[in-house]
Amino acid sequence: MRCRRLLDALAISATLFAAACVTTPPARPSLGIAIARDSATPFTRAVARGTRSWTGAPGPRYWQQTARYRLEATLDPSHARLTGRGTVWYVNRSPDTLRALVLELYQNIHALDTPKNEPMPLTGGIRLARVAAQGVELHELPPSDTAADPPGYVVDGTVGRIALPRPLLPGDSAELRFEWSFRIPAKGSPRMGQDGVVFFLGYWYPQVAVYDDVDGWHTDPYVGTGEFYMDYADYDVAITAPDGWLVAATGELDDPDSVLSPAVRARLADARRTGAIVHVVSSGERRAGRSTVRGEHHRITWRFRARGVRDFAFAASRGYVWDATTASVGDRDGDGRPDTVMIHSLYRPGTWGWKRSASYVKQSIEFLSTLLWPYPYPHMTAAEGLVSGGMEYPMITLVGGRLSPRVLYDVTVHEVGHMWFPMQVGSDETRFGWQDEGLASYDEALAVRAYLGTDEEREQQSEYLRSAGHAREEPLLRHADAYLSRDAYTTASYDKPATVLRALRGVLGDSLFLRAYREYGRRWSGRHPRPEDFFHTFEDISGRDLSWFWNEWFLQTWTLDQAISSIRDVGDSTEIVIENRGRAVMPVLLAIARPGSAVEHVTLPVDVWLHGATRHALLVRHLERGTRVTIDPDRLFPDVNRGNGRARR
């Protein structure tokens, strides 16, 4: 979700989940910390079991759960209601016998008595009309502290629990059946909702929670700030909506002939064939018989299929126009020819800047496919409305309406960036918001520079430095719902991690950083990486011990302040005394600009500081008068006081 700049206007009440916080170590050991090698940590136990490794790659015994969802949804816009039913086949790939399954019931955040740390429209939440497991009809049970419940299900806010009629053995599967309904929340819900014209449905169905190799069941409630952690699954989804309404969704449309008019299908074919931006549905065609077929009883059913995705969302509206084009993503199937994907943009006519949306999505997909690896899905869709920023789901993103062209591009490329992190690289957004938001923000800044020529990396660094060293700053390795303020969460999840990745690029160099970054994605695409996997991958690929870096930038809130203390002649040389005045340490990147000469660059390695030194005298060839000496002239590192890092001889 794209929050920077846009979330400042939201009124947030802080909720602290202290048990979920990472305790900050009191001091830096002389050579940093060994991330997660304490034998008591769940990650270390996972390494011992062979599911994780100290190299950052999945272990030889790595496993994860999977499922297949067959869902049917009926949208009733006049009453703002969704009615659904579905079957889930859940496969237990773990070595454990499961006697219960945990459900995510995210819609219950809109119930009055559900804890939340953001303002939410109230709807009453989800109503489960039917729950069945392993062929047995189940009834709701009262909350219980025992795991030995009789077969049935328990609902506790946004988390549900099914006590299975029979234990689910390793390698076995269980069939679950649900029927449910809910009132669709009005605009103001942070990640979905409706305004009477646009309906965007996220977290709209019961979903089996993640059971992973490190922590087992993830039962963190959805309370608003922290986003989602989801397993990969296959989806077959049927969505019934009024005819004349356009529906866009995760996955491929299964039978276009049954829902789209011949003219619309022909224009889509033109967009695919030519790569031009084609106006598929114009303002005057937003009705049955022109945009869609005419349906029996004025309703039609759209059918979508998606394979190996972590979620399914859809947009529906009677007010959308539709633009389409294609994007080149490189040779993703190895046949020696470039591959293309469809690009769709659906928006209300006259919405400021949205005529550029299709080109923005196209550029985002093409840039990120080159920077990272080829986009793997059949399409990327941007749908307008409802939110102040944006929210990502597989193959589709919701983006706020009236945004300036610059902000519209920023939000678009950020949300498209989420198609890599966390849609492909499936990190736990609830516990580690930086692991998807920070990476998407880093990629966003590179795209903005390439497309608009604007230095957004510098902007992100400045945003981080506004809070660096102040009490309102909190560590990156903190549960997303444990931050004491929205500002602290935004800094730690967006601006600081993007800034830190830029700094890591400065430490490793562009080429080595990019190789490690891509390798992290390759290793964990379609899997569930932890922060330790990210850290260890960079150490493995770079061949360096970076524990000092992870310690000071992820576990601590230390600040960097590199200063030039003095410059004096020593014999026929010149001594430059450099001080490390902050608690954080970094290499010193020194630029020496002699009058009439090319700039000399000297790097002082980080090792001089790691044993506790705070001053270092550097001898260089004699400096003539008028020589300028600057620490980190490219501002790769987030120094809190750049004024003391410049001197003139």
XYZ file of C-alpha atoms in Angstrom:
649
model
C 0.000 0.000 0.000
C 1.341 3.419 -0.982
C 1.201 5.618 2.133
C 4.055 8.136 2.083
C 2.771 11.732 1.821
C -0.811 10.486 1.554
C -1.414 9.066 5.021
C -0.523 12.177 6.957
C -4.137 13.307 6.754
C -5.515 10.187 8.390
C -6.418 10.381 12.068
C -4.923 7.273 13.659
C -5.362 6.018 17.191
C -2.311 4.023 18.252
C -2.658 0.474 19.538
C 0.415 -1.186 21.030
C 0.968 -4.924 20.720
C 3.969 -5.066 23.029
C 4.355 -8.824 22.903
C 4.969 -8.647 19.171
C 7.748 -6.069 19.389
C 11.410 -6.851 18.865
C 13.423 -5.801 21.911
C 16.226 -3.412 21.009
C 19.650 -4.635 22.208
C 21.291 -2.135 24.571
C 24.597 -1.771 22.735
C 26.509 -2.792 19.641
C 28.999 -5.621 20.134
C 32.411 -4.835 18.704
C 31.741 -6.741 15.479
C 27.985 -6.337 15.247
C 25.421 -9.060 15.888
C 24.921 -12.516 14.448
C 21.371 -12.252 13.179
C 19.062 -14.926 14.615
C 21.783 -17.425 15.615
C 20.578 -17.648 19.199
C 19.575 -21.297 19.607
C 16.308 -20.235 21.242
C 14.916 -18.415 18.212
C 12.289 -20.006 15.969
C 14.448 -19.253 12.923
C 17.434 -21.113 14.354
C 15.230 -24.092 15.124
C 14.002 -23.986 11.512
C 17.626 -24.097 10.329
C 18.206 -27.129 12.553
C 15.161 -28.840 10.990
C 16.499 -28.116 7.513
C 13.745 -25.771 6.302
C 15.932 -22.617 6.401
C 19.659 -22.040 5.995
C 22.414 -19.659 7.065
C 23.072 -18.817 3.406
C 19.640 -17.222 2.930
C 18.406 -19.948 0.580
C 15.464 -22.222 1.479
C 16.691 -25.294 3.301
C 16.598 -28.785 1.728
C 13.458 -29.621 3.729
C 11.629 -26.363 3.088
C 7.862 -26.749 2.723
C 4.780 -24.589 2.584
C 1.064 -25.147 2.470
C -1.165 -24.714 -0.555
C -4.847 -24.685 -1.417
C -7.352 -24.461 -4.231
C -10.304 -22.063 -3.960
C -13.490 -22.291 -5.995
C -15.545 -19.214 -5.138
C -18.817 -17.665 -6.265
C -19.720 -14.070 -5.465
C -22.920 -12.177 -6.196
C -22.678 -8.399 -6.080
C -25.851 -6.483 -5.211
C -24.920 -2.824 -5.735
C -28.338 -1.449 -4.801
C -27.951 -2.821 -1.277
C -24.122 -2.679 -1.197
C -24.032 -6.365 -0.380
C -21.919 -9.348 -1.371
C -23.138 -12.916 -1.019
C -20.665 -15.730 -1.492
C -20.150 -19.420 -1.331
C -17.102 -21.512 -1.964
C -15.130 -24.700 -1.610
C -11.521 -24.820 -0.446
C -9.243 -27.811 -0.842
C -6.428 -27.322 1.670
C -3.275 -29.437 1.332
C -1.075 -30.139 4.351
C 2.478 -30.225 3.013
C 3.950 -29.821 6.479
C 5.409 -32.709 8.506
C 2.858 -31.959 11.247
C -0.564 -33.386 11.980
C -3.103 -30.567 12.118
C -6.152 -30.954 14.321
C -7.469 -27.482 13.592
C -7.241 -24.899 10.829
C -7.067 -21.140 11.308
C -9.141 -18.786 9.151
C -8.674 -15.157 8.180
C -11.996 -13.296 8.374
C -10.704 -9.843 7.503
C -14.161 -8.356 6.929
C -14.754 -8.537 10.664
C -12.558 -5.482 11.122
C -15.746 -3.636 10.137
C -17.627 -5.084 13.123
C -18.193 -2.739 16.046
C -16.553 -4.877 18.739
C -13.435 -5.879 16.751
C -10.209 -4.163 17.901
C -8.800 -1.740 15.344
C -6.132 0.951 15.239
C -7.539 2.909 12.305
C -10.966 4.473 11.748
C -13.151 1.983 9.869
C -16.657 2.098 8.390
C -18.875 -0.218 10.441
C -20.939 -2.852 8.638
C -21.331 -5.659 11.149
C -18.612 -7.736 9.506
C -19.007 -11.090 7.812
C -21.926 -13.439 8.452
C -21.058 -17.111 8.082
C -24.209 -18.944 7.007
C -22.490 -22.282 6.513
C -19.186 -23.868 7.523
C -18.388 -27.495 6.696
C -15.153 -29.470 6.892
C -14.339 -32.992 5.724
C -17.986 -33.542 4.796
C -19.313 -32.572 8.249
C -21.566 -29.552 8.854
C -20.080 -27.478 11.655
C -21.668 -25.193 14.215
C -20.183 -22.168 15.892
C -18.640 -22.893 19.272
C -18.105 -20.484 22.171
C -14.520 -19.257 22.587
C -12.400 -21.773 24.462
C -8.872 -21.931 25.841
C -8.509 -25.611 25.019
C -7.388 -27.144 21.750
C -9.579 -30.194 22.394
C -12.814 -28.631 21.132
C -15.418 -30.864 19.506
C -15.739 -30.390 15.727
C -16.956 -26.848 15.066
C -15.683 -23.350 14.504
C -14.879 -20.330 16.655
C -14.814 -16.686 15.533
C -12.694 -14.219 17.460
C -12.636 -10.883 15.658
C -10.822 -11.278 12.345
C -9.494 -14.737 13.219
C -11.458 -17.972 13.045
C -10.589 -21.512 14.054
C -12.012 -24.767 12.714
C -11.708 -27.809 14.972
C -11.562 -30.565 12.356
C -13.699 -33.700 12.566
C -10.566 -35.722 11.728
C -6.893 -34.819 12.121
C -5.246 -33.674 8.898
C -2.189 -35.859 8.393
C 0.982 -34.801 6.562
C 0.393 -35.001 2.811
C -3.386 -35.190 3.220
C -5.988 -32.604 2.201
C -9.233 -31.333 3.679
C -12.279 -29.993 1.890
C -13.911 -26.929 3.426
C -17.212 -25.347 2.371
C -18.457 -21.881 3.228
C -21.439 -19.659 2.611
C -21.280 -16.063 3.742
C -22.428 -12.498 3.183
C -21.576 -8.984 4.289
C -22.477 -5.381 3.685
C -19.729 -3.769 1.642
C -18.169 -0.928 3.630
C -18.441 2.603 2.321
C -15.504 4.593 1.050
C -13.140 5.199 3.937
C -12.075 1.626 4.433
C -8.329 1.757 3.783
C -8.058 -1.092 1.267
C -11.478 -1.812 -0.304
C -15.093 -0.640 -0.243
C -17.648 1.199 -2.380
C -19.043 4.648 -3.127
C -22.170 3.558 -4.981
C -20.466 3.688 -8.380
C -17.184 1.850 -7.821
C -17.071 -1.374 -5.813
C -13.636 -2.777 -4.996
C -13.624 -6.103 -3.174
C -10.519 -7.101 -1.258
C -10.372 -9.637 1.614
C -13.943 -10.649 0.724
C -13.876 -14.411 1.381
C -12.815 -16.741 4.222
C -9.161 -17.606 3.693
C -7.059 -20.251 5.422
C -4.282 -18.550 7.397
C -0.583 -19.220 6.897
C 0.939 -22.188 8.670
C 4.689 -21.942 8.096
C 7.919 -23.711 9.006
C 9.143 -21.044 11.439
C 6.155 -20.026 13.573
C 3.369 -22.485 12.734
C -0.058 -20.846 12.591
C -0.111 -17.089 12.126
C -2.975 -15.825 14.223
C -2.167 -12.104 14.308
C -5.472 -10.218 14.084
C -6.077 -7.717 11.316
C -6.481 -4.406 13.138
C -5.817 -1.933 10.337
C -2.221 -0.779 10.022
C -0.468 -4.079 9.403
C -1.307 -5.669 6.085
C -1.389 -9.323 5.102
C 0.484 -12.628 5.125
C -0.996 -15.198 2.746
C -0.266 -18.606 1.250
C -0.159 -19.269 -2.479
C -3.162 -21.011 -4.011
C -5.133 -21.575 -7.204
C -8.417 -19.701 -7.709
C -11.487 -20.348 -9.847
C -13.873 -17.469 -9.215
C -17.315 -16.612 -10.622
C -18.564 -13.037 -10.056
C -22.182 -12.177 -10.830
C -22.871 -8.470 -11.367
C -25.387 -6.327 -13.279
C -24.971 -6.357 -17.053
C -23.355 -3.211 -18.353
C -21.002 -3.177 -15.372
C -17.298 -3.782 -16.004
C -15.471 -6.253 -13.782
C -11.667 -6.472 -13.507
C -9.963 -9.023 -11.308
C -6.986 -11.128 -10.382
C -6.509 -13.865 -12.987
C -7.553 -14.357 -16.581
C -11.109 -13.947 -17.829
C -12.180 -17.488 -18.676
C -14.841 -16.899 -21.362
C -14.781 -13.338 -22.738
C -17.481 -14.158 -25.306
C -20.012 -14.743 -22.527
C -19.626 -11.270 -20.982
C -17.979 -8.802 -23.393
C -19.576 -7.336 -26.480
C -18.016 -8.145 -29.878
C -16.778 -4.555 -30.250
C -14.976 -4.667 -26.897
C -13.388 -8.020 -27.710
C -12.177 -6.655 -31.049
C -10.576 -3.618 -29.397
C -8.839 -5.808 -26.836
C -7.446 -7.860 -29.698
C -6.215 -4.650 -31.342
C -4.463 -3.595 -28.137
C -2.790 -6.988 -27.863
C -1.762 -7.010 -31.532
C -0.517 -3.427 -31.900
C 0.708 -2.499 -28.430
C -1.006 0.875 -28.796
C -3.187 2.352 -26.059
C -6.716 1.482 -27.161
C -9.896 2.962 -25.700
C -11.735 -0.313 -25.149
C -14.849 1.199 -23.562
C -15.664 4.903 -23.942
C -18.042 7.086 -21.964
C -20.950 6.507 -24.322
C -20.614 2.724 -24.206
C -21.074 2.092 -20.488
C -24.186 -0.029 -20.737
C -25.390 -3.520 -21.568
C -25.304 -4.292 -25.264
C -22.387 -1.890 -25.830
C -19.721 -2.788 -23.250
C -21.117 -6.142 -22.127
C -23.655 -8.605 -23.428
C -27.222 -8.374 -22.187
C -27.773 -10.835 -19.378
C -30.756 -12.810 -18.253
C -32.535 -10.804 -15.541
C -29.981 -8.051 -16.306
C -27.124 -9.970 -14.676
C -24.071 -11.706 -16.079
C -21.362 -13.882 -14.539
C -17.672 -13.235 -15.064
C -15.343 -16.218 -14.539
C -11.667 -15.840 -13.705
C -8.823 -18.288 -13.130
C -5.527 -17.585 -11.375
C -2.769 -20.024 -10.516
C -0.208 -19.740 -7.744
C -1.323 -16.385 -6.330
C -1.708 -15.361 -2.717
C -5.075 -13.623 -2.950
C -7.938 -12.664 -5.233
C -9.555 -9.219 -5.558
C -11.887 -7.562 -8.046
C -13.305 -4.195 -9.064
C -16.785 -3.623 -10.509
C -18.377 -0.404 -11.693
C -21.084 1.021 -13.919
C -19.028 4.202 -14.273
C -15.707 2.971 -15.640
C -14.186 3.584 -19.027
C -11.471 1.153 -20.061
C -8.055 1.627 -21.711
C -5.774 -1.250 -22.682
C -2.318 -1.812 -24.140
C 0.566 -4.245 -23.750
C 3.911 -4.212 -21.968
C 7.088 -6.039 -22.935
C 8.531 -8.018 -20.023
C 11.527 -9.699 -21.667
C 12.007 -13.362 -22.430
C 10.364 -14.955 -19.416
C 9.809 -18.416 -20.949
C 13.303 -18.832 -22.400
C 12.247 -19.243 -26.026
C 14.471 -16.422 -27.248
C 11.589 -14.032 -27.988
C 10.289 -11.150 -25.858
C 7.010 -11.773 -24.067
C 4.189 -9.304 -23.533
C 1.387 -8.935 -21.004
C -1.875 -7.010 -21.159
C -2.194 -3.663 -19.396
C -5.627 -2.429 -18.322
C -6.725 0.849 -16.766
C -10.316 1.369 -15.613
C -11.432 4.756 -14.353
C -14.283 7.245 -14.326
C -14.081 9.701 -17.239
C -12.800 13.118 -16.312
C -10.771 11.853 -13.360
C -7.706 14.087 -13.356
C -4.617 12.471 -14.868
C -6.129 9.044 -15.485
C -5.840 9.226 -19.269
C -2.142 8.637 -18.581
C -2.756 5.647 -16.330
C -2.306 2.907 -18.949
C 1.026 4.375 -20.055
C 2.113 4.647 -16.401
C 1.271 0.993 -15.725
C 3.006 -0.054 -18.944
C 6.183 1.842 -18.089
C 6.139 0.470 -14.529
C 5.875 -3.142 -15.676
C 8.595 -2.724 -18.297
C 11.003 -0.907 -15.974
C 10.589 -3.356 -13.083
C 10.813 -6.383 -15.381
C 14.228 -5.075 -16.442
C 15.374 -4.051 -12.968
C 14.257 -7.249 -11.226
C 12.990 -10.140 -13.360
C 10.171 -10.575 -15.909
C 6.629 -9.944 -14.727
C 5.061 -13.432 -14.601
C 1.309 -12.765 -14.720
C -0.968 -12.427 -17.791
C -2.038 -8.833 -17.077
C -1.628 -5.840 -14.797
C -4.701 -3.737 -14.053
C -5.132 -0.363 -12.347
C -8.611 0.496 -11.065
C -9.507 4.018 -9.919
C -11.296 5.087 -6.784
C -12.030 4.878 -3.072
C -8.613 5.295 -1.401
C -6.297 8.247 -0.868
C -3.242 6.297 -1.995
C -3.212 2.787 -3.406
C -3.618 -0.850 -2.443
C -2.159 -3.873 -4.153
C -3.579 -7.303 -4.902
C -2.305 -9.907 -7.384
C -2.491 -8.464 -10.930
C -4.736 -5.584 -9.836
C -4.285 -2.420 -7.810
C -6.716 0.126 -6.449
C -5.433 3.698 -6.861
C -7.008 6.878 -5.553
C -8.765 9.096 -8.055
C -7.935 12.798 -8.159
C -4.144 12.776 -7.994
C -1.690 15.026 -9.788
C 0.131 13.312 -12.670
C 3.349 13.091 -10.617
C 1.638 11.533 -7.607
C -0.442 9.264 -9.837
C 2.768 7.931 -11.348
C 4.406 7.557 -7.915
C 1.456 5.583 -6.566
C 1.089 3.500 -9.727
C 4.698 2.363 -9.893
C 4.753 1.715 -6.144
C 1.675 -0.521 -6.335
C 2.944 -2.250 -9.457
C 6.196 -2.834 -7.560
C 4.200 -4.863 -5.057
C 3.586 -7.411 -7.820
C 7.160 -8.503 -7.041
C 7.192 -7.776 -3.283
C 5.112 -9.366 -1.712
C 2.981 -10.922 -4.480
C 5.831 -13.068 -5.754
C 8.218 -12.868 -2.794
C 5.658 -13.594 -0.114
C 6.903 -11.937 3.064
C 4.859 -11.404 6.215
C 3.569 -7.841 5.888
C 1.837 -7.963 9.257
C 5.013 -8.455 11.233
C 7.595 -6.911 8.924
C 6.092 -4.045 6.949
C 9.484 -2.876 5.637
C 10.022 -6.174 3.823
C 7.449 -5.299 1.175
C 6.785 -1.549 1.539
C 10.441 -0.638 1.859
C 11.466 -2.695 -1.157
C 8.586 -1.347 -3.246
C 9.547 2.202 -2.188
C 13.164 1.599 -3.192
C 12.106 0.296 -6.620
C 9.651 3.189 -6.980
C 12.414 5.735 -6.550
C 14.538 4.114 -9.267
C 11.556 4.086 -11.627
C 10.730 7.739 -10.907
C 14.310 8.721 -11.697
C 14.261 6.741 -14.949
C 10.845 7.986 -16.092
C 10.564 11.510 -14.688
C 14.174 12.412 -13.949
C 13.300 13.243 -10.346
C 15.573 12.205 -7.459
C 13.030 10.503 -5.227
C 15.809 8.662 -3.391
C 16.918 12.037 -2.058
C 13.316 12.813 -1.077
C 12.991 9.505 0.786
C 16.243 10.139 2.612
C 15.063 13.603 3.634
C 11.772 12.194 4.902
C 13.634 9.655 7.032
C 16.037 12.272 8.388
C 13.103 14.357 9.652
C 12.549 11.781 12.391
C 16.019 10.210 12.681
C 17.321 10.415 16.205
C 14.048 11.642 17.665
C 11.892 9.791 20.166
C 9.207 9.256 17.524
C 11.525 7.019 15.474
C 11.162 3.266 16.087
C 13.140 0.273 14.741
C 12.389 -1.429 11.438
C 12.185 -4.875 13.011
C 8.921 -4.186 14.775
C 5.446 -5.597 14.287
C 3.530 -3.302 11.930
C 0.758 -2.829 14.511
C 3.153 -2.095 17.378
C 4.255 1.372 16.252
C 3.117 4.126 18.577
C 2.194 6.501 15.766
C 1.347 6.486 12.076
C 4.427 8.645 11.405
C 6.678 6.073 13.080
C 5.138 3.246 11.041
C 5.428 5.187 7.777
C 9.062 6.096 8.390
C 10.024 2.559 9.407
C 8.102 0.809 6.630
C 8.647 3.143 3.661
C 11.249 5.895 3.804
C 13.876 4.451 6.120
C 14.157 0.984 4.504
C 14.304 2.557 1.036
C 17.026 4.866 2.334
C 18.842 1.965 3.970
C 18.807 -0.045 0.729
C 20.348 2.926 -1.063
C 23.021 3.002 1.652
C 23.629 -0.736 1.273
C 24.060 -0.147 -2.454
C 26.669 2.442 -1.500
C 28.471 -0.107 0.679
C 28.441 -2.954 -1.848
C 28.481 -1.108 -5.162
C 25.712 -1.061 -7.743
C 26.501 -4.351 -9.493
C 26.974 -6.508 -6.390
C 23.939 -5.012 -4.685
C 21.722 -5.711 -7.687
C 23.017 -9.277 -7.983
C 22.176 -9.976 -4.328
C 18.806 -8.225 -4.621
C 17.768 -10.298 -7.614
C 19.055 -13.488 -6.033
C 16.912 -12.853 -2.959
C 13.918 -12.615 -5.282
C 14.893 -15.723 -7.239
C 15.354 -17.807 -4.089
C 12.108 -16.725 -2.474
C 9.705 -16.211 -5.358
C 6.584 -18.209 -4.526
C 7.856 -18.761 -0.978
C 7.812 -17.060 2.432
C 11.074 -15.270 3.328
C 11.819 -13.916 6.760
C 14.056 -10.892 7.398
C 16.873 -13.307 8.248
C 16.630 -14.787 4.751
C 17.026 -11.325 3.244
C 20.037 -10.556 5.445
C 21.742 -13.892 4.879
C 21.239 -13.783 1.115
C 23.049 -10.447 0.886
C 25.890 -11.781 3.024
C 26.078 -14.982 0.986
C 26.201 -13.234 -2.394
C 28.498 -10.414 -1.296
C 30.800 -12.663 0.726
C 30.780 -10.089 3.530
C 29.791 -10.046 7.173
C 27.131 -7.328 7.226
C 25.864 -8.004 10.718
C 26.964 -4.521 11.793
C 24.757 -3.047 9.065
C 21.623 -5.052 9.963
C 22.154 -4.280 13.636
C 22.376 -0.515 13.400
C 19.816 0.097 10.639
C 17.185 -2.576 11.326
C 17.372 -3.339 15.046
C 18.403 0.092 16.297
C 17.491 3.715 15.711
C 21.070 4.940 15.777
C 22.055 7.859 13.557
C 25.035 8.514 11.322
C 27.138 11.666 11.684
C 30.484 11.625 9.870
C 32.489 14.809 10.286
C 35.775 16.338 9.150
C 37.373 17.438 12.407
C 40.546 19.046 11.077
C 42.904 19.337 8.128
C 46.608 20.050 8.696
C 49.912 19.532 6.967
C 52.200 16.809 8.277
C 55.536 17.054 6.522
C 54.929 16.877 2.803
C 51.505 15.244 3.329
C 48.175 16.423 4.666
C 46.315 14.821 7.566
C 42.512 14.737 7.423
C 40.960 13.818 10.764
C 37.553 12.229 10.420
C 35.243 11.681 13.371
C 32.319 9.332 13.718
C 30.042 11.398 15.939
C 26.921 9.272 15.690
C 26.335 5.759 16.984
C 25.862 4.253 13.550
C 28.967 3.454 11.523
C 29.519 3.362 7.774
C 32.458 3.469 5.402
C 33.686 6.993 4.726
C 33.396 8.011 1.075
C 35.728 10.955 0.688
C 35.951 13.227 -2.348
C 38.980 15.500 -2.718
C 38.591 18.287 -5.289
C 41.944 19.976 -5.940
C 41.910 23.214 -7.929
C 42.153 22.435 -11.639
C 42.319 18.649 -11.097
C 39.956 15.719 -11.376
C 38.172 14.768 -8.169
C 39.987 12.068 -6.179
C 37.924 9.486 -4.295
C 39.160 7.768 -1.144
C 37.207 5.121 0.777
C 37.824 4.537 4.452
C 36.476 1.030 5.256
C 33.925 0.545 7.992
C 36.310 -1.708 9.916
C 38.113 1.282 11.451
C 34.985 2.020 13.504
C 33.793 -1.483 14.418
C 36.056 -1.863 17.462
C 34.886 1.388 19.000
C 37.147 4.053 17.468
C 35.526 7.443 16.920
C 38.443 9.308 15.246
C 40.665 8.384 12.341
C 43.564 10.319 10.839
C 43.954 9.861 7.092
C 47.190 10.913 5.382
C 46.909 12.037 1.759
C 49.143 13.735 -0.773
C 49.650 17.388 0.139
C 46.491 19.437 -0.377
C 46.877 22.795 -2.039
C 44.952 25.816 -0.849
C 41.453 25.940 -2.307
C 41.045 22.145 -2.150
C 37.556 21.046 -1.150
C 37.094 17.864 0.895
C 33.616 16.340 1.115
C 32.291 13.237 2.835
C 29.790 11.280 0.716
C 29.150 13.924 -1.956
C 26.490 11.739 -3.635
C 24.569 11.482 -0.356
C 24.393 7.686 -0.508
C 24.351 7.487 3.296
C 21.767 9.160 5.582
C 24.006 11.543 7.520
C 22.084 13.709 10.002
C 24.497 16.659 9.746
C 26.008 17.160 6.306
C 27.354 20.588 7.222
C 30.250 19.143 9.243
C 31.205 16.768 6.424
C 32.587 19.522 4.186
C 35.827 21.471 4.513
C 38.032 23.718 2.377
C 41.819 23.794 2.663
